[in-house]
Amino acid sequence: MENSTETSAGKGVLPGLINQATALFGRIPDTLIAMIARFSIAGVFWKSGQTKIEGLAIDVVSGEFSLGVPRLSDSALFLFKEEYSLPLIAPELAALMAAFAEHLFPILLLLGLATRFSALALLVMTLTIQIFVYPGAWPTHGVWAAVLLYLMAYGPGWCSMDHFIAARYRR
């Protein structure tokens, strides 16, 4: 007599359910994953960049909008001088470069423009932070690196300027 948990082919119900779930998960569109990755990692770096400047505040989630000429904050300069201590680069330049990068590359990621190169730039920044600033934060930086590596490997998906430009030049 056949066990009630087995199918007529001799396979269990559980392996069949696992196979169905796996097939369903495999149908998640890469574009959806890429879009969530782009928006999420852009938010992380944008919010960090906003802490480094004064005069310009844009936070869609909280509704904070203060348009003006951005300038490096005194607190950012202090952190780069006293806490971050990057080798081979002056703290003033490092703070300016970080603030600029944390605003430019997230915007490019949101647009899906130069996505792979923007992800690479933010990955280099992540590695710099991990190695020189917060070596104990590897779980967080590992997640960031995974997201950025995904974008570098698979691109931004079809809902992006990169896709539009590539399609236009393929004709």
mmCIF file with all atom_site columns, C-alpha atoms in Angstrom:
data_model
loop_
_atom_site.group_PDB
_atom_site.id
_atom_site.type_symbol
_atom_site.label_atom_id
_atom_site.label_alt_id
_atom_site.label_comp_id
_atom_site.label_asym_id
_atom_site.label_entity_id
_atom_site.label_seq_id
_atom_site.pdbx_PDB_ins_code
_atom_site.Cartn_x
_atom_site.Cartn_y
_atom_site.Cartn_z
_atom_site.occupancy
_atom_site.B_iso_or_equiv
_atom_site.pdbx_formal_charge
_atom_site.auth_seq_id
_atom_site.auth_comp_id
_atom_site.auth_asym_id
_atom_site.auth_atom_id
_atom_site.pdbx_PDB_model_num
ATOM 1   C CA . MET A 1 1   ? 0.000  0.000  0.000   1.00 0.00 ? 1   MET A CA 1
ATOM 2   C CA . GLU A 1 2   ? 1.286  3.443  -0.929  1.00 0.00 ? 2   GLU A CA 1
ATOM 3   C CA . ASN A 1 3   ? 2.170  5.908  1.834   1.00 0.00 ? 3   ASN A CA 1
ATOM 4   C CA . SER A 1 4   ? -0.191 8.909  1.822   1.00 0.00 ? 4   SER A CA 1
ATOM 5   C CA . THR A 1 5   ? 2.761  11.307 1.767   1.00 0.00 ? 5   THR A CA 1
ATOM 6   C CA . GLU A 1 6   ? 4.096  9.875  -1.498  1.00 0.00 ? 6   GLU A CA 1
ATOM 7   C CA . THR A 1 7   ? 2.888  10.388 -5.035  1.00 0.00 ? 7   THR A CA 1
ATOM 8   C CA . SER A 1 8   ? 2.324  7.526  -7.445  1.00 0.00 ? 8   SER A CA 1
ATOM 9   C CA . ALA A 1 9   ? 5.776  8.161  -8.920  1.00 0.00 ? 9   ALA A CA 1
ATOM 10  C CA . GLY A 1 10  ? 7.335  7.380  -5.547  1.00 0.00 ? 10  GLY A CA 1
ATOM 11  C CA . LYS A 1 11  ? 8.417  10.956 -4.804  1.00 0.00 ? 11  LYS A CA 1
ATOM 12  C CA . GLY A 1 12  ? 7.386  12.579 -1.560  1.00 0.00 ? 12  GLY A CA 1
ATOM 13  C CA . VAL A 1 13  ? 5.012  15.512 -1.405  1.00 0.00 ? 13  VAL A CA 1
ATOM 14  C CA . LEU A 1 14  ? 7.617  17.687 0.283   1.00 0.00 ? 14  LEU A CA 1
ATOM 15  C CA . PRO A 1 15  ? 10.203 17.437 -2.549  1.00 0.00 ? 15  PRO A CA 1
ATOM 16  C CA . GLY A 1 16  ? 7.433  18.293 -5.032  1.00 0.00 ? 16  GLY A CA 1
ATOM 17  C CA . LEU A 1 17  ? 6.455  21.372 -3.026  1.00 0.00 ? 17  LEU A CA 1
ATOM 18  C CA . ILE A 1 18  ? 10.095 22.404 -2.741  1.00 0.00 ? 18  ILE A CA 1
ATOM 19  C CA . ASN A 1 19  ? 10.537 22.049 -6.506  1.00 0.00 ? 19  ASN A CA 1
ATOM 20  C CA . GLN A 1 20  ? 7.404  24.110 -7.154  1.00 0.00 ? 20  GLN A CA 1
ATOM 21  C CA . ALA A 1 21  ? 8.540  26.828 -4.740  1.00 0.00 ? 21  ALA A CA 1
ATOM 22  C CA . THR A 1 22  ? 12.009 26.862 -6.296  1.00 0.00 ? 22  THR A CA 1
ATOM 23  C CA . ALA A 1 23  ? 10.511 27.201 -9.777  1.00 0.00 ? 23  ALA A CA 1
ATOM 24  C CA . LEU A 1 24  ? 8.278  30.027 -8.544  1.00 0.00 ? 24  LEU A CA 1
ATOM 25  C CA . PHE A 1 25  ? 11.247 31.839 -6.956  1.00 0.00 ? 25  PHE A CA 1
ATOM 26  C CA . GLY A 1 26  ? 13.167 31.416 -10.210 1.00 0.00 ? 26  GLY A CA 1
ATOM 27  C CA . ARG A 1 27  ? 10.468 33.445 -11.961 1.00 0.00 ? 27  ARG A CA 1
ATOM 28  C CA . ILE A 1 28  ? 11.184 36.576 -9.914  1.00 0.00 ? 28  ILE A CA 1
ATOM 29  C CA . PRO A 1 29  ? 12.206 39.061 -12.607 1.00 0.00 ? 29  PRO A CA 1
ATOM 30  C CA . ASP A 1 30  ? 15.839 40.183 -12.569 1.00 0.00 ? 30  ASP A CA 1
ATOM 31  C CA . THR A 1 31  ? 14.628 43.700 -13.288 1.00 0.00 ? 31  THR A CA 1
ATOM 32  C CA . LEU A 1 32  ? 12.613 43.719 -10.047 1.00 0.00 ? 32  LEU A CA 1
ATOM 33  C CA . ILE A 1 33  ? 15.636 42.530 -8.066  1.00 0.00 ? 33  ILE A CA 1
ATOM 34  C CA . ALA A 1 34  ? 17.872 45.097 -9.776  1.00 0.00 ? 34  ALA A CA 1
ATOM 35  C CA . MET A 1 35  ? 15.394 47.925 -9.165  1.00 0.00 ? 35  MET A CA 1
ATOM 36  C CA . ILE A 1 36  ? 15.077 47.095 -5.466  1.00 0.00 ? 36  ILE A CA 1
ATOM 37  C CA . ALA A 1 37  ? 18.873 46.793 -5.247  1.00 0.00 ? 37  ALA A CA 1
ATOM 38  C CA . ARG A 1 38  ? 19.390 50.141 -6.999  1.00 0.00 ? 38  ARG A CA 1
ATOM 39  C CA . PHE A 1 39  ? 16.894 52.046 -4.877  1.00 0.00 ? 39  PHE A CA 1
ATOM 40  C CA . SER A 1 40  ? 17.946 50.454 -1.597  1.00 0.00 ? 40  SER A CA 1
ATOM 41  C CA . ILE A 1 41  ? 21.696 50.932 -1.920  1.00 0.00 ? 41  ILE A CA 1
ATOM 42  C CA . ALA A 1 42  ? 21.188 54.423 -3.363  1.00 0.00 ? 42  ALA A CA 1
ATOM 43  C CA . GLY A 1 43  ? 19.200 55.290 -0.234  1.00 0.00 ? 43  GLY A CA 1
ATOM 44  C CA . VAL A 1 44  ? 21.972 54.062 2.052   1.00 0.00 ? 44  VAL A CA 1
ATOM 45  C CA . PHE A 1 45  ? 24.634 56.202 0.401   1.00 0.00 ? 45  PHE A CA 1
ATOM 46  C CA . TRP A 1 46  ? 22.378 59.233 -0.201  1.00 0.00 ? 46  TRP A CA 1
ATOM 47  C CA . LYS A 1 47  ? 21.389 59.400 3.474   1.00 0.00 ? 47  LYS A CA 1
ATOM 48  C CA . SER A 1 48  ? 25.050 59.118 4.464   1.00 0.00 ? 48  SER A CA 1
ATOM 49  C CA . GLY A 1 49  ? 25.950 61.880 2.024   1.00 0.00 ? 49  GLY A CA 1
ATOM 50  C CA . GLN A 1 50  ? 23.227 64.102 3.451   1.00 0.00 ? 50  GLN A CA 1
ATOM 51  C CA . THR A 1 51  ? 24.916 63.932 6.870   1.00 0.00 ? 51  THR A CA 1
ATOM 52  C CA . LYS A 1 52  ? 28.069 65.410 5.344   1.00 0.00 ? 52  LYS A CA 1
ATOM 53  C CA . ILE A 1 53  ? 26.553 68.557 3.854   1.00 0.00 ? 53  ILE A CA 1
ATOM 54  C CA . GLU A 1 54  ? 24.537 71.613 4.834   1.00 0.00 ? 54  GLU A CA 1
ATOM 55  C CA . GLY A 1 55  ? 22.408 73.822 2.628   1.00 0.00 ? 55  GLY A CA 1
ATOM 56  C CA . LEU A 1 56  ? 20.681 71.036 0.684   1.00 0.00 ? 56  LEU A CA 1
ATOM 57  C CA . ALA A 1 57  ? 18.363 68.456 2.210   1.00 0.00 ? 57  ALA A CA 1
ATOM 58  C CA . ILE A 1 58  ? 16.288 66.066 0.159   1.00 0.00 ? 58  ILE A CA 1
ATOM 59  C CA . ASP A 1 59  ? 14.583 63.165 1.916   1.00 0.00 ? 59  ASP A CA 1
ATOM 60  C CA . VAL A 1 60  ? 11.609 61.765 0.034   1.00 0.00 ? 60  VAL A CA 1
ATOM 61  C CA . VAL A 1 61  ? 10.623 59.438 2.880   1.00 0.00 ? 61  VAL A CA 1
ATOM 62  C CA . SER A 1 62  ? 10.475 62.068 5.637   1.00 0.00 ? 62  SER A CA 1
ATOM 63  C CA . GLY A 1 63  ? 9.341  64.800 3.243   1.00 0.00 ? 63  GLY A CA 1
ATOM 64  C CA . GLU A 1 64  ? 12.260 67.080 4.102   1.00 0.00 ? 64  GLU A CA 1
ATOM 65  C CA . PHE A 1 65  ? 13.184 69.407 1.256   1.00 0.00 ? 65  PHE A CA 1
ATOM 66  C CA . SER A 1 66  ? 15.548 72.308 1.665   1.00 0.00 ? 66  SER A CA 1
ATOM 67  C CA . LEU A 1 67  ? 17.008 73.498 -1.602  1.00 0.00 ? 67  LEU A CA 1
ATOM 68  C CA . GLY A 1 68  ? 20.149 75.560 -1.492  1.00 0.00 ? 68  GLY A CA 1
ATOM 69  C CA . VAL A 1 69  ? 23.828 75.525 -2.255  1.00 0.00 ? 69  VAL A CA 1
ATOM 70  C CA . PRO A 1 70  ? 25.391 72.492 -0.603  1.00 0.00 ? 70  PRO A CA 1
ATOM 71  C CA . ARG A 1 71  ? 28.548 72.930 1.443   1.00 0.00 ? 71  ARG A CA 1
ATOM 72  C CA . LEU A 1 72  ? 30.574 70.513 3.508   1.00 0.00 ? 72  LEU A CA 1
ATOM 73  C CA . SER A 1 73  ? 29.474 70.450 7.140   1.00 0.00 ? 73  SER A CA 1
ATOM 74  C CA . ASP A 1 74  ? 31.856 71.143 10.001  1.00 0.00 ? 74  ASP A CA 1
ATOM 75  C CA . SER A 1 75  ? 30.891 67.815 11.573  1.00 0.00 ? 75  SER A CA 1
ATOM 76  C CA . ALA A 1 76  ? 31.953 65.927 8.414   1.00 0.00 ? 76  ALA A CA 1
ATOM 77  C CA . LEU A 1 77  ? 35.316 67.682 8.419   1.00 0.00 ? 77  LEU A CA 1
ATOM 78  C CA . PHE A 1 78  ? 35.753 66.860 12.097  1.00 0.00 ? 78  PHE A CA 1
ATOM 79  C CA . LEU A 1 79  ? 34.997 63.177 11.518  1.00 0.00 ? 79  LEU A CA 1
ATOM 80  C CA . PHE A 1 80  ? 37.406 62.906 8.613   1.00 0.00 ? 80  PHE A CA 1
ATOM 81  C CA . LYS A 1 81  ? 40.137 64.644 10.640  1.00 0.00 ? 81  LYS A CA 1
ATOM 82  C CA . GLU A 1 82  ? 39.630 62.865 13.964  1.00 0.00 ? 82  GLU A CA 1
ATOM 83  C CA . GLU A 1 83  ? 37.870 59.554 13.463  1.00 0.00 ? 83  GLU A CA 1
ATOM 84  C CA . TYR A 1 84  ? 38.218 58.295 9.898   1.00 0.00 ? 84  TYR A CA 1
ATOM 85  C CA . SER A 1 85  ? 41.947 58.978 9.336   1.00 0.00 ? 85  SER A CA 1
ATOM 86  C CA . LEU A 1 86  ? 42.347 57.705 5.803   1.00 0.00 ? 86  LEU A CA 1
ATOM 87  C CA . PRO A 1 87  ? 45.921 57.165 4.641   1.00 0.00 ? 87  PRO A CA 1
ATOM 88  C CA . LEU A 1 88  ? 47.436 59.066 1.694   1.00 0.00 ? 88  LEU A CA 1
ATOM 89  C CA . ILE A 1 89  ? 44.662 61.652 1.419   1.00 0.00 ? 89  ILE A CA 1
ATOM 90  C CA . ALA A 1 90  ? 44.019 64.917 3.224   1.00 0.00 ? 90  ALA A CA 1
ATOM 91  C CA . PRO A 1 91  ? 40.907 64.808 5.450   1.00 0.00 ? 91  PRO A CA 1
ATOM 92  C CA . GLU A 1 92  ? 39.400 67.869 3.731   1.00 0.00 ? 92  GLU A CA 1
ATOM 93  C CA . LEU A 1 93  ? 39.717 66.258 0.304   1.00 0.00 ? 93  LEU A CA 1
ATOM 94  C CA . ALA A 1 94  ? 38.479 62.877 1.571   1.00 0.00 ? 94  ALA A CA 1
ATOM 95  C CA . ALA A 1 95  ? 35.384 64.492 3.127   1.00 0.00 ? 95  ALA A CA 1
ATOM 96  C CA . LEU A 1 96  ? 34.619 66.430 -0.046  1.00 0.00 ? 96  LEU A CA 1
ATOM 97  C CA . MET A 1 97  ? 35.112 63.371 -2.257  1.00 0.00 ? 97  MET A CA 1
ATOM 98  C CA . ALA A 1 98  ? 32.922 61.210 -0.003  1.00 0.00 ? 98  ALA A CA 1
ATOM 99  C CA . ALA A 1 99  ? 30.111 63.787 0.107   1.00 0.00 ? 99  ALA A CA 1
ATOM 100 C CA . PHE A 1 100 ? 30.250 64.215 -3.672  1.00 0.00 ? 100 PHE A CA 1
ATOM 101 C CA . ALA A 1 101 ? 30.334 60.454 -4.351  1.00 0.00 ? 101 ALA A CA 1
ATOM 102 C CA . GLU A 1 102 ? 27.489 59.778 -1.924  1.00 0.00 ? 102 GLU A CA 1
ATOM 103 C CA . HIS A 1 103 ? 25.303 62.164 -3.884  1.00 0.00 ? 103 HIS A CA 1
ATOM 104 C CA . LEU A 1 104 ? 26.366 61.562 -7.490  1.00 0.00 ? 104 LEU A CA 1
ATOM 105 C CA . PHE A 1 105 ? 26.445 57.761 -7.622  1.00 0.00 ? 105 PHE A CA 1
ATOM 106 C CA . PRO A 1 106 ? 23.082 57.215 -5.890  1.00 0.00 ? 106 PRO A CA 1
ATOM 107 C CA . ILE A 1 107 ? 21.443 59.566 -8.404  1.00 0.00 ? 107 ILE A CA 1
ATOM 108 C CA . LEU A 1 108 ? 23.031 57.614 -11.251 1.00 0.00 ? 108 LEU A CA 1
ATOM 109 C CA . LEU A 1 109 ? 21.844 54.339 -9.701  1.00 0.00 ? 109 LEU A CA 1
ATOM 110 C CA . LEU A 1 110 ? 18.288 55.647 -9.368  1.00 0.00 ? 110 LEU A CA 1
ATOM 111 C CA . LEU A 1 111 ? 18.316 56.599 -13.041 1.00 0.00 ? 111 LEU A CA 1
ATOM 112 C CA . GLY A 1 112 ? 19.996 53.351 -14.012 1.00 0.00 ? 112 GLY A CA 1
ATOM 113 C CA . LEU A 1 113 ? 22.673 55.379 -15.798 1.00 0.00 ? 113 LEU A CA 1
ATOM 114 C CA . ALA A 1 114 ? 26.264 54.125 -15.787 1.00 0.00 ? 114 ALA A CA 1
ATOM 115 C CA . THR A 1 115 ? 24.955 51.612 -13.276 1.00 0.00 ? 115 THR A CA 1
ATOM 116 C CA . ARG A 1 116 ? 27.838 49.155 -13.354 1.00 0.00 ? 116 ARG A CA 1
ATOM 117 C CA . PHE A 1 117 ? 30.452 51.905 -12.968 1.00 0.00 ? 117 PHE A CA 1
ATOM 118 C CA . SER A 1 118 ? 28.471 53.651 -10.231 1.00 0.00 ? 118 SER A CA 1
ATOM 119 C CA . ALA A 1 119 ? 28.179 50.351 -8.377  1.00 0.00 ? 119 ALA A CA 1
ATOM 120 C CA . LEU A 1 120 ? 31.934 49.846 -8.759  1.00 0.00 ? 120 LEU A CA 1
ATOM 121 C CA . ALA A 1 121 ? 32.642 53.313 -7.355  1.00 0.00 ? 121 ALA A CA 1
ATOM 122 C CA . LEU A 1 122 ? 30.405 52.645 -4.345  1.00 0.00 ? 122 LEU A CA 1
ATOM 123 C CA . LEU A 1 123 ? 31.989 49.209 -3.881  1.00 0.00 ? 123 LEU A CA 1
ATOM 124 C CA . VAL A 1 124 ? 35.436 50.832 -3.710  1.00 0.00 ? 124 VAL A CA 1
ATOM 125 C CA . MET A 1 125 ? 34.025 53.287 -1.187  1.00 0.00 ? 125 MET A CA 1
ATOM 126 C CA . THR A 1 126 ? 32.506 50.412 0.814   1.00 0.00 ? 126 THR A CA 1
ATOM 127 C CA . LEU A 1 127 ? 35.822 48.547 0.847   1.00 0.00 ? 127 LEU A CA 1
ATOM 128 C CA . THR A 1 128 ? 37.632 51.710 1.959   1.00 0.00 ? 128 THR A CA 1
ATOM 129 C CA . ILE A 1 129 ? 35.170 52.182 4.812   1.00 0.00 ? 129 ILE A CA 1
ATOM 130 C CA . GLN A 1 130 ? 35.478 48.520 5.772   1.00 0.00 ? 130 GLN A CA 1
ATOM 131 C CA . ILE A 1 131 ? 39.279 48.436 5.745   1.00 0.00 ? 131 ILE A CA 1
ATOM 132 C CA . PHE A 1 132 ? 40.182 51.855 7.151   1.00 0.00 ? 132 PHE A CA 1
ATOM 133 C CA . VAL A 1 133 ? 37.201 53.217 9.067   1.00 0.00 ? 133 VAL A CA 1
ATOM 134 C CA . TYR A 1 134 ? 34.887 50.550 10.509  1.00 0.00 ? 134 TYR A CA 1
ATOM 135 C CA . PRO A 1 135 ? 36.499 47.101 10.201  1.00 0.00 ? 135 PRO A CA 1
ATOM 136 C CA . GLY A 1 136 ? 34.010 45.649 12.666  1.00 0.00 ? 136 GLY A CA 1
ATOM 137 C CA . ALA A 1 137 ? 31.047 46.508 10.444  1.00 0.00 ? 137 ALA A CA 1
ATOM 138 C CA . TRP A 1 138 ? 31.680 43.687 7.988   1.00 0.00 ? 138 TRP A CA 1
ATOM 139 C CA . PRO A 1 139 ? 28.121 42.273 8.206   1.00 0.00 ? 139 PRO A CA 1
ATOM 140 C CA . THR A 1 140 ? 26.645 45.569 6.981   1.00 0.00 ? 140 THR A CA 1
ATOM 141 C CA . HIS A 1 141 ? 29.372 46.169 4.427   1.00 0.00 ? 141 HIS A CA 1
ATOM 142 C CA . GLY A 1 142 ? 29.022 42.590 3.201   1.00 0.00 ? 142 GLY A CA 1
ATOM 143 C CA . VAL A 1 143 ? 25.372 43.211 2.385   1.00 0.00 ? 143 VAL A CA 1
ATOM 144 C CA . TRP A 1 144 ? 26.273 46.436 0.585   1.00 0.00 ? 144 TRP A CA 1
ATOM 145 C CA . ALA A 1 145 ? 29.006 44.625 -1.354  1.00 0.00 ? 145 ALA A CA 1
ATOM 146 C CA . ALA A 1 146 ? 26.613 41.839 -2.373  1.00 0.00 ? 146 ALA A CA 1
ATOM 147 C CA . VAL A 1 147 ? 24.068 44.339 -3.706  1.00 0.00 ? 147 VAL A CA 1
ATOM 148 C CA . LEU A 1 148 ? 26.738 46.323 -5.557  1.00 0.00 ? 148 LEU A CA 1
ATOM 149 C CA . LEU A 1 149 ? 28.317 43.166 -7.011  1.00 0.00 ? 149 LEU A CA 1
ATOM 150 C CA . TYR A 1 150 ? 24.886 42.053 -8.229  1.00 0.00 ? 150 TYR A CA 1
ATOM 151 C CA . LEU A 1 151 ? 24.428 45.376 -10.028 1.00 0.00 ? 151 LEU A CA 1
ATOM 152 C CA . MET A 1 152 ? 27.915 45.161 -11.502 1.00 0.00 ? 152 MET A CA 1
ATOM 153 C CA . ALA A 1 153 ? 27.355 41.601 -12.732 1.00 0.00 ? 153 ALA A CA 1
ATOM 154 C CA . TYR A 1 154 ? 23.765 41.813 -13.978 1.00 0.00 ? 154 TYR A CA 1
ATOM 155 C CA . GLY A 1 155 ? 23.180 45.516 -14.598 1.00 0.00 ? 155 GLY A CA 1
ATOM 156 C CA . PRO A 1 156 ? 20.184 47.681 -13.771 1.00 0.00 ? 156 PRO A CA 1
ATOM 157 C CA . GLY A 1 157 ? 17.467 45.755 -15.615 1.00 0.00 ? 157 GLY A CA 1
ATOM 158 C CA . TRP A 1 158 ? 15.211 46.978 -18.391 1.00 0.00 ? 158 TRP A CA 1
ATOM 159 C CA . CYS A 1 159 ? 13.714 49.842 -16.349 1.00 0.00 ? 159 CYS A CA 1
ATOM 160 C CA . SER A 1 160 ? 16.816 52.017 -16.671 1.00 0.00 ? 160 SER A CA 1
ATOM 161 C CA . MET A 1 161 ? 18.549 54.589 -18.809 1.00 0.00 ? 161 MET A CA 1
ATOM 162 C CA . ASP A 1 162 ? 21.333 52.068 -19.499 1.00 0.00 ? 162 ASP A CA 1
ATOM 163 C CA . HIS A 1 163 ? 18.804 49.678 -21.053 1.00 0.00 ? 163 HIS A CA 1
ATOM 164 C CA . PHE A 1 164 ? 17.226 52.468 -23.101 1.00 0.00 ? 164 PHE A CA 1
ATOM 165 C CA . ILE A 1 165 ? 20.624 53.631 -24.393 1.00 0.00 ? 165 ILE A CA 1
ATOM 166 C CA . ALA A 1 166 ? 21.785 50.102 -25.178 1.00 0.00 ? 166 ALA A CA 1
ATOM 167 C CA . ALA A 1 167 ? 18.562 49.333 -27.048 1.00 0.00 ? 167 ALA A CA 1
ATOM 168 C CA . ARG A 1 168 ? 18.876 52.534 -29.074 1.00 0.00 ? 168 ARG A CA 1
ATOM 169 C CA . TYR A 1 169 ? 22.436 51.753 -30.150 1.00 0.00 ? 169 TYR A CA 1
ATOM 170 C CA . ARG A 1 170 ? 21.635 48.121 -31.029 1.00 0.00 ? 170 ARG A CA 1
ATOM 171 C CA . ARG A 1 171 ? 19.413 49.294 -33.900 1.00 0.00 ? 171 ARG A CA 1
#
